[in-house]
Amino acid sequence: MGISKVLKLGEAMLLLSSSPQLFGMRRLEVVETTPERVAGALAIASKHAKIFLKRDEKTGTAWLRMVDAITAYTWMELKLPLHAHDQAMKKFGKIYGLEYVEFP
């Protein structure tokens, strides 16, 4: 993930945490990324490489969607609805019967 995406993620988190009702949520809770969650995320990414490993067909380069893997692990752990707009996460949720709410 490039620095520009990290900055955009930070901006989105500030907006979400200050006004979750704009996105149809009552509240937003930010949870800590612990070493256990990172380890769990890596295990999930390994098991579901087609979802969490992104490949550039032209160059053959591949990179891990680590933030998504951590999100998926935490989603499984907390069993709360995930509000997102991401087909890969939607697919992951279907595999495990997790509630996914699509952002408009």
CSV table of N, CA and C in Angstrom, one decimal:
chain,number,residue,atom,x,y,z
A,1,MET,N,0.9,-1.2,0.0
A,1,MET,CA,0.0,0.0,0.0
A,1,MET,C,0.9,1.2,0.0
A,2,GLY,N,0.7,2.1,-0.9
A,2,GLY,CA,1.5,3.3,-1.0
A,2,GLY,C,1.1,4.4,0.0
A,3,ILE,N,1.9,5.3,0.2
A,3,ILE,CA,1.7,6.3,1.2
A,3,ILE,C,0.4,7.2,0.9
A,4,SER,N,0.2,7.4,-0.3
A,4,SER,CA,-1.1,8.2,-0.7
A,4,SER,C,-2.3,7.4,-0.2
A,5,LYS,N,-2.3,6.1,-0.4
A,5,LYS,CA,-3.5,5.3,0.1
A,5,LYS,C,-3.6,5.3,1.6
A,6,VAL,N,-2.4,5.3,2.3
A,6,VAL,CA,-2.5,5.3,3.7
A,6,VAL,C,-3.0,6.6,4.2
A,7,LEU,N,-2.6,7.7,3.6
A,7,LEU,CA,-3.2,9.1,3.9
A,7,LEU,C,-4.7,9.1,3.7
A,8,LYS,N,-5.1,8.6,2.5
A,8,LYS,CA,-6.6,8.6,2.2
A,8,LYS,C,-7.3,7.7,3.3
A,9,LEU,N,-6.7,6.6,3.7
A,9,LEU,CA,-7.3,5.8,4.7
A,9,LEU,C,-7.5,6.6,6.0
A,10,GLY,N,-6.5,7.3,6.4
A,10,GLY,CA,-6.5,8.1,7.6
A,10,GLY,C,-7.6,9.2,7.5
A,11,GLU,N,-7.7,9.8,6.3
A,11,GLU,CA,-8.8,10.8,6.2
A,11,GLU,C,-10.2,10.2,6.3
A,12,ALA,N,-10.3,9.0,5.7
A,12,ALA,CA,-11.6,8.3,5.7
A,12,ALA,C,-11.9,7.9,7.1
A,13,MET,N,-10.9,7.4,7.9
A,13,MET,CA,-11.2,7.0,9.3
A,13,MET,C,-11.6,8.2,10.1
A,14,LEU,N,-11.1,9.4,9.9
A,14,LEU,CA,-11.5,10.6,10.6
A,14,LEU,C,-12.9,10.9,10.3
A,15,LEU,N,-13.3,10.9,9.0
A,15,LEU,CA,-14.7,11.2,8.6
A,15,LEU,C,-15.6,10.1,9.2
A,16,LEU,N,-15.3,8.9,9.1
A,16,LEU,CA,-16.2,7.8,9.6
A,16,LEU,C,-16.3,7.9,11.1
A,17,SER,N,-15.2,8.2,11.9
A,17,SER,CA,-15.3,8.2,13.3
A,17,SER,C,-16.1,9.4,13.8
A,18,SER,N,-16.0,10.5,13.0
A,18,SER,CA,-16.8,11.7,13.5
A,18,SER,C,-18.2,11.8,13.0
A,19,SER,N,-18.5,11.1,11.9
A,19,SER,CA,-19.9,11.1,11.4
A,19,SER,C,-20.3,9.7,10.8
A,20,PRO,N,-20.4,8.7,11.7
A,20,PRO,CA,-20.7,7.4,11.1
A,20,PRO,C,-22.1,7.3,10.6
A,21,GLN,N,-23.0,8.2,11.1
A,21,GLN,CA,-24.4,8.2,10.6
A,21,GLN,C,-24.5,8.5,9.1
A,22,LEU,N,-23.5,9.2,8.6
A,22,LEU,CA,-23.5,9.5,7.1
A,22,LEU,C,-23.4,8.3,6.3
A,23,PHE,N,-22.9,7.2,6.9
A,23,PHE,CA,-22.7,5.9,6.2
A,23,PHE,C,-23.7,4.9,6.7
A,24,GLY,N,-24.8,5.3,7.4
A,24,GLY,CA,-25.8,4.3,7.9
A,24,GLY,C,-25.3,3.5,9.1
A,25,MET,N,-24.4,4.0,9.8
A,25,MET,CA,-23.9,3.3,11.0
A,25,MET,C,-24.2,4.1,12.3
A,26,ARG,N,-24.5,3.4,13.4
A,26,ARG,CA,-24.7,4.1,14.6
A,26,ARG,C,-23.4,4.6,15.2
A,27,ARG,N,-22.4,3.8,15.1
A,27,ARG,CA,-21.1,4.2,15.7
A,27,ARG,C,-20.0,3.4,15.0
A,28,LEU,N,-18.8,3.9,15.1
A,28,LEU,CA,-17.6,3.2,14.6
A,28,LEU,C,-16.6,3.0,15.7
A,29,GLU,N,-16.2,1.8,15.8
A,29,GLU,CA,-15.2,1.5,16.9
A,29,GLU,C,-13.9,1.1,16.2
A,30,VAL,N,-12.8,1.7,16.6
A,30,VAL,CA,-11.5,1.3,16.0
A,30,VAL,C,-10.8,0.4,17.0
A,31,VAL,N,-10.4,-0.8,16.5
A,31,VAL,CA,-9.8,-1.8,17.3
A,31,VAL,C,-8.3,-1.8,17.0
A,32,GLU,N,-7.5,-2.2,18.0
A,32,GLU,CA,-6.1,-2.3,17.9
A,32,GLU,C,-5.6,-3.4,17.0
A,33,THR,N,-4.6,-3.2,16.2
A,33,THR,CA,-4.0,-4.2,15.4
A,33,THR,C,-2.9,-4.8,16.2
A,34,THR,N,-3.2,-6.0,16.8
A,34,THR,CA,-2.3,-6.7,17.7
A,34,THR,C,-1.5,-7.7,16.9
A,35,PRO,N,-0.4,-8.1,17.5
A,35,PRO,CA,0.4,-9.2,16.8
A,35,PRO,C,-0.4,-10.4,16.5
A,36,GLU,N,-1.4,-10.8,17.4
A,36,GLU,CA,-2.2,-11.9,17.2
A,36,GLU,C,-3.1,-11.7,16.0
A,37,ARG,N,-3.6,-10.5,15.8
A,37,ARG,CA,-4.4,-10.2,14.6
A,37,ARG,C,-3.6,-10.3,13.3
A,38,VAL,N,-2.4,-9.8,13.4
A,38,VAL,CA,-1.5,-9.8,12.2
A,38,VAL,C,-1.2,-11.3,11.9
A,39,ALA,N,-0.9,-12.1,12.9
A,39,ALA,CA,-0.6,-13.5,12.6
A,39,ALA,C,-1.9,-14.2,12.0
A,40,GLY,N,-3.0,-13.9,12.6
A,40,GLY,CA,-4.3,-14.5,12.1
A,40,GLY,C,-4.6,-14.0,10.7
A,41,ALA,N,-4.3,-12.8,10.4
A,41,ALA,CA,-4.5,-12.2,9.0
A,41,ALA,C,-3.6,-12.9,8.0
A,42,LEU,N,-2.3,-13.2,8.4
A,42,LEU,CA,-1.4,-13.9,7.5
A,42,LEU,C,-1.9,-15.3,7.2
A,43,ALA,N,-2.4,-16.0,8.3
A,43,ALA,CA,-3.0,-17.3,8.1
A,43,ALA,C,-4.2,-17.3,7.1
A,44,ILE,N,-5.0,-16.3,7.3
A,44,ILE,CA,-6.2,-16.2,6.4
A,44,ILE,C,-5.7,-15.9,4.9
A,45,ALA,N,-4.8,-15.0,4.8
A,45,ALA,CA,-4.2,-14.6,3.5
A,45,ALA,C,-3.6,-15.8,2.8
A,46,SER,N,-2.9,-16.7,3.6
A,46,SER,CA,-2.3,-17.9,3.0
A,46,SER,C,-3.4,-18.8,2.6
A,47,LYS,N,-4.5,-19.0,3.3
A,47,LYS,CA,-5.5,-19.9,3.0
A,47,LYS,C,-6.4,-19.4,1.8
A,48,HIS,N,-6.5,-18.1,1.7
A,48,HIS,CA,-7.4,-17.5,0.7
A,48,HIS,C,-6.5,-16.6,-0.2
A,49,ALA,N,-5.5,-17.1,-0.8
A,49,ALA,CA,-4.5,-16.3,-1.6
A,49,ALA,C,-5.2,-15.7,-2.8
A,50,LYS,N,-6.2,-16.3,-3.4
A,50,LYS,CA,-6.9,-15.7,-4.5
A,50,LYS,C,-7.7,-14.4,-4.1
A,51,ILE,N,-8.0,-14.3,-2.9
A,51,ILE,CA,-8.7,-13.1,-2.4
A,51,ILE,C,-7.6,-12.0,-1.9
A,52,PHE,N,-6.6,-12.5,-1.2
A,52,PHE,CA,-5.7,-11.5,-0.5
A,52,PHE,C,-4.4,-11.3,-1.2
A,53,LEU,N,-4.1,-12.0,-2.3
A,53,LEU,CA,-2.9,-11.8,-3.0
A,53,LEU,C,-3.3,-11.2,-4.4
A,54,LYS,N,-2.9,-9.9,-4.6
A,54,LYS,CA,-3.2,-9.2,-5.9
A,54,LYS,C,-2.0,-9.3,-6.8
A,55,ARG,N,-2.3,-9.7,-8.1
A,55,ARG,CA,-1.3,-9.8,-9.1
A,55,ARG,C,-1.4,-8.9,-10.2
A,56,ASP,N,-0.3,-8.4,-10.7
A,56,ASP,CA,-0.3,-7.6,-11.9
A,56,ASP,C,0.1,-8.5,-13.1
A,57,GLU,N,-0.9,-8.7,-13.9
A,57,GLU,CA,-0.8,-9.7,-15.0
A,57,GLU,C,0.4,-9.3,-16.0
A,58,LYS,N,0.6,-8.1,-16.2
A,58,LYS,CA,1.7,-7.6,-17.1
A,58,LYS,C,3.1,-7.9,-16.6
A,59,THR,N,3.3,-7.6,-15.3
A,59,THR,CA,4.6,-7.7,-14.8
A,59,THR,C,4.9,-9.0,-13.9
A,60,GLY,N,3.8,-9.6,-13.5
A,60,GLY,CA,3.9,-10.8,-12.7
A,60,GLY,C,4.1,-10.4,-11.2
A,61,THR,N,4.1,-9.1,-10.9
A,61,THR,CA,4.3,-8.7,-9.6
A,61,THR,C,3.1,-9.1,-8.7
A,62,ALA,N,3.3,-9.5,-7.5
A,62,ALA,CA,2.2,-9.8,-6.6
A,62,ALA,C,2.4,-9.0,-5.3
A,63,TRP,N,1.3,-8.6,-4.7
A,63,TRP,CA,1.4,-8.0,-3.3
A,63,TRP,C,0.3,-8.4,-2.5
A,64,LEU,N,0.5,-8.5,-1.2
A,64,LEU,CA,-0.4,-8.9,-0.2
A,64,LEU,C,-1.4,-7.8,0.2
A,65,ARG,N,-2.6,-8.0,0.2
A,65,ARG,CA,-3.6,-7.0,0.6
A,65,ARG,C,-3.7,-7.2,2.1
A,66,MET,N,-2.7,-6.7,2.8
A,66,MET,CA,-2.6,-7.0,4.3
A,66,MET,C,-3.6,-6.3,5.1
A,67,VAL,N,-4.0,-5.0,4.7
A,67,VAL,CA,-5.0,-4.3,5.5
A,67,VAL,C,-6.3,-5.1,5.4
A,68,ASP,N,-6.6,-5.6,4.2
A,68,ASP,CA,-7.8,-6.4,4.0
A,68,ASP,C,-7.8,-7.7,4.8
A,69,ALA,N,-6.6,-8.3,4.8
A,69,ALA,CA,-6.5,-9.5,5.6
A,69,ALA,C,-6.7,-9.3,7.1
A,70,ILE,N,-6.1,-8.2,7.6
A,70,ILE,CA,-6.3,-7.9,9.0
A,70,ILE,C,-7.8,-7.5,9.2
A,71,THR,N,-8.4,-6.8,8.3
A,71,THR,CA,-9.9,-6.5,8.4
A,71,THR,C,-10.7,-7.8,8.5
A,72,ALA,N,-10.4,-8.7,7.6
A,72,ALA,CA,-11.1,-10.0,7.5
A,72,ALA,C,-10.9,-10.8,8.8
A,73,TYR,N,-9.7,-10.9,9.3
A,73,TYR,CA,-9.5,-11.6,10.6
A,73,TYR,C,-10.3,-11.0,11.7
A,74,THR,N,-10.3,-9.7,11.8
A,74,THR,CA,-11.0,-9.0,12.9
A,74,THR,C,-12.5,-9.1,12.7
A,75,TRP,N,-13.0,-9.1,11.4
A,75,TRP,CA,-14.4,-9.3,11.1
A,75,TRP,C,-14.8,-10.7,11.6
A,76,MET,N,-14.0,-11.7,11.3
A,76,MET,CA,-14.3,-13.1,11.8
A,76,MET,C,-14.3,-13.1,13.3
A,77,GLU,N,-13.4,-12.4,13.9
A,77,GLU,CA,-13.2,-12.4,15.4
A,77,GLU,C,-14.4,-11.8,16.1
A,78,LEU,N,-14.8,-10.6,15.6
A,78,LEU,CA,-15.8,-9.8,16.3
A,78,LEU,C,-17.2,-10.1,15.8
A,79,LYS,N,-17.4,-10.7,14.6
A,79,LYS,CA,-18.7,-11.1,14.1
A,79,LYS,C,-19.6,-9.9,14.0
A,80,LEU,N,-19.1,-8.7,13.6
A,80,LEU,CA,-19.9,-7.6,13.4
A,80,LEU,C,-20.1,-7.3,11.9
A,81,PRO,N,-21.2,-6.7,11.5
A,81,PRO,CA,-21.3,-6.4,10.1
A,81,PRO,C,-20.1,-5.5,9.6
A,82,LEU,N,-19.7,-5.8,8.4
A,82,LEU,CA,-18.6,-5.0,7.7
A,82,LEU,C,-19.3,-4.1,6.7
A,83,HIS,N,-19.1,-2.8,6.8
A,83,HIS,CA,-19.6,-1.9,5.9
A,83,HIS,C,-18.5,-1.5,4.9
A,84,ALA,N,-18.6,-1.9,3.7
A,84,ALA,CA,-17.6,-1.7,2.7
A,84,ALA,C,-18.1,-1.7,1.3
A,85,HIS,N,-17.2,-1.4,0.4
A,85,HIS,CA,-17.5,-1.5,-1.1
A,85,HIS,C,-16.3,-2.2,-1.7
A,86,ASP,N,-16.2,-3.5,-1.5
A,86,ASP,CA,-15.1,-4.3,-2.0
A,86,ASP,C,-15.5,-5.7,-2.3
A,87,GLN,N,-15.4,-6.0,-3.6
A,87,GLN,CA,-15.9,-7.4,-4.0
A,87,GLN,C,-15.1,-8.5,-3.4
A,88,ALA,N,-13.9,-8.3,-3.1
A,88,ALA,CA,-13.1,-9.4,-2.5
A,88,ALA,C,-13.5,-9.6,-1.1
A,89,MET,N,-13.8,-8.6,-0.3
A,89,MET,CA,-14.2,-8.7,1.0
A,89,MET,C,-15.6,-9.3,1.1
A,90,LYS,N,-16.5,-8.9,0.1
A,90,LYS,CA,-17.8,-9.5,0.0
A,90,LYS,C,-17.7,-11.0,-0.2
A,91,LYS,N,-16.8,-11.4,-1.1
A,91,LYS,CA,-16.6,-12.8,-1.4
A,91,LYS,C,-16.2,-13.6,-0.2
A,92,PHE,N,-15.2,-13.0,0.6
A,92,PHE,CA,-14.7,-13.6,1.8
A,92,PHE,C,-15.8,-13.8,2.8
A,93,GLY,N,-16.7,-12.7,3.0
A,93,GLY,CA,-17.8,-12.8,3.9
A,93,GLY,C,-18.7,-13.9,3.6
A,94,LYS,N,-19.0,-14.1,2.3
A,94,LYS,CA,-19.9,-15.2,1.9
A,94,LYS,C,-19.4,-16.6,2.3
A,95,ILE,N,-18.0,-16.7,2.1
A,95,ILE,CA,-17.4,-18.0,2.5
A,95,ILE,C,-17.7,-18.4,3.9
A,96,TYR,N,-17.6,-17.4,4.8
A,96,TYR,CA,-17.7,-17.6,6.2
A,96,TYR,C,-19.1,-17.2,6.8
A,97,GLY,N,-20.0,-16.8,6.0
A,97,GLY,CA,-21.4,-16.4,6.5
A,97,GLY,C,-21.3,-15.2,7.3
A,98,LEU,N,-20.5,-14.2,7.0
A,98,LEU,CA,-20.3,-13.0,7.7
A,98,LEU,C,-21.2,-11.9,7.1
A,99,GLU,N,-21.8,-11.0,7.9
A,99,GLU,CA,-22.6,-10.0,7.4
A,99,GLU,C,-21.8,-8.9,6.7
A,100,TYR,N,-22.2,-8.6,5.5
A,100,TYR,CA,-21.6,-7.6,4.7
A,100,TYR,C,-22.6,-6.5,4.2
A,101,VAL,N,-22.4,-5.3,4.5
A,101,VAL,CA,-23.3,-4.2,4.1
A,101,VAL,C,-22.6,-3.3,3.1
A,102,GLU,N,-23.1,-3.3,1.9
A,102,GLU,CA,-22.5,-2.6,0.8
A,102,GLU,C,-22.7,-1.1,0.9
A,103,PHE,N,-21.6,-0.3,0.9
A,103,PHE,CA,-21.7,1.1,0.8
A,103,PHE,C,-22.4,1.5,-0.5
A,104,PRO,N,-23.2,2.5,-0.6
A,104,PRO,CA,-23.8,2.9,-1.8
A,104,PRO,C,-22.8,3.5,-2.8
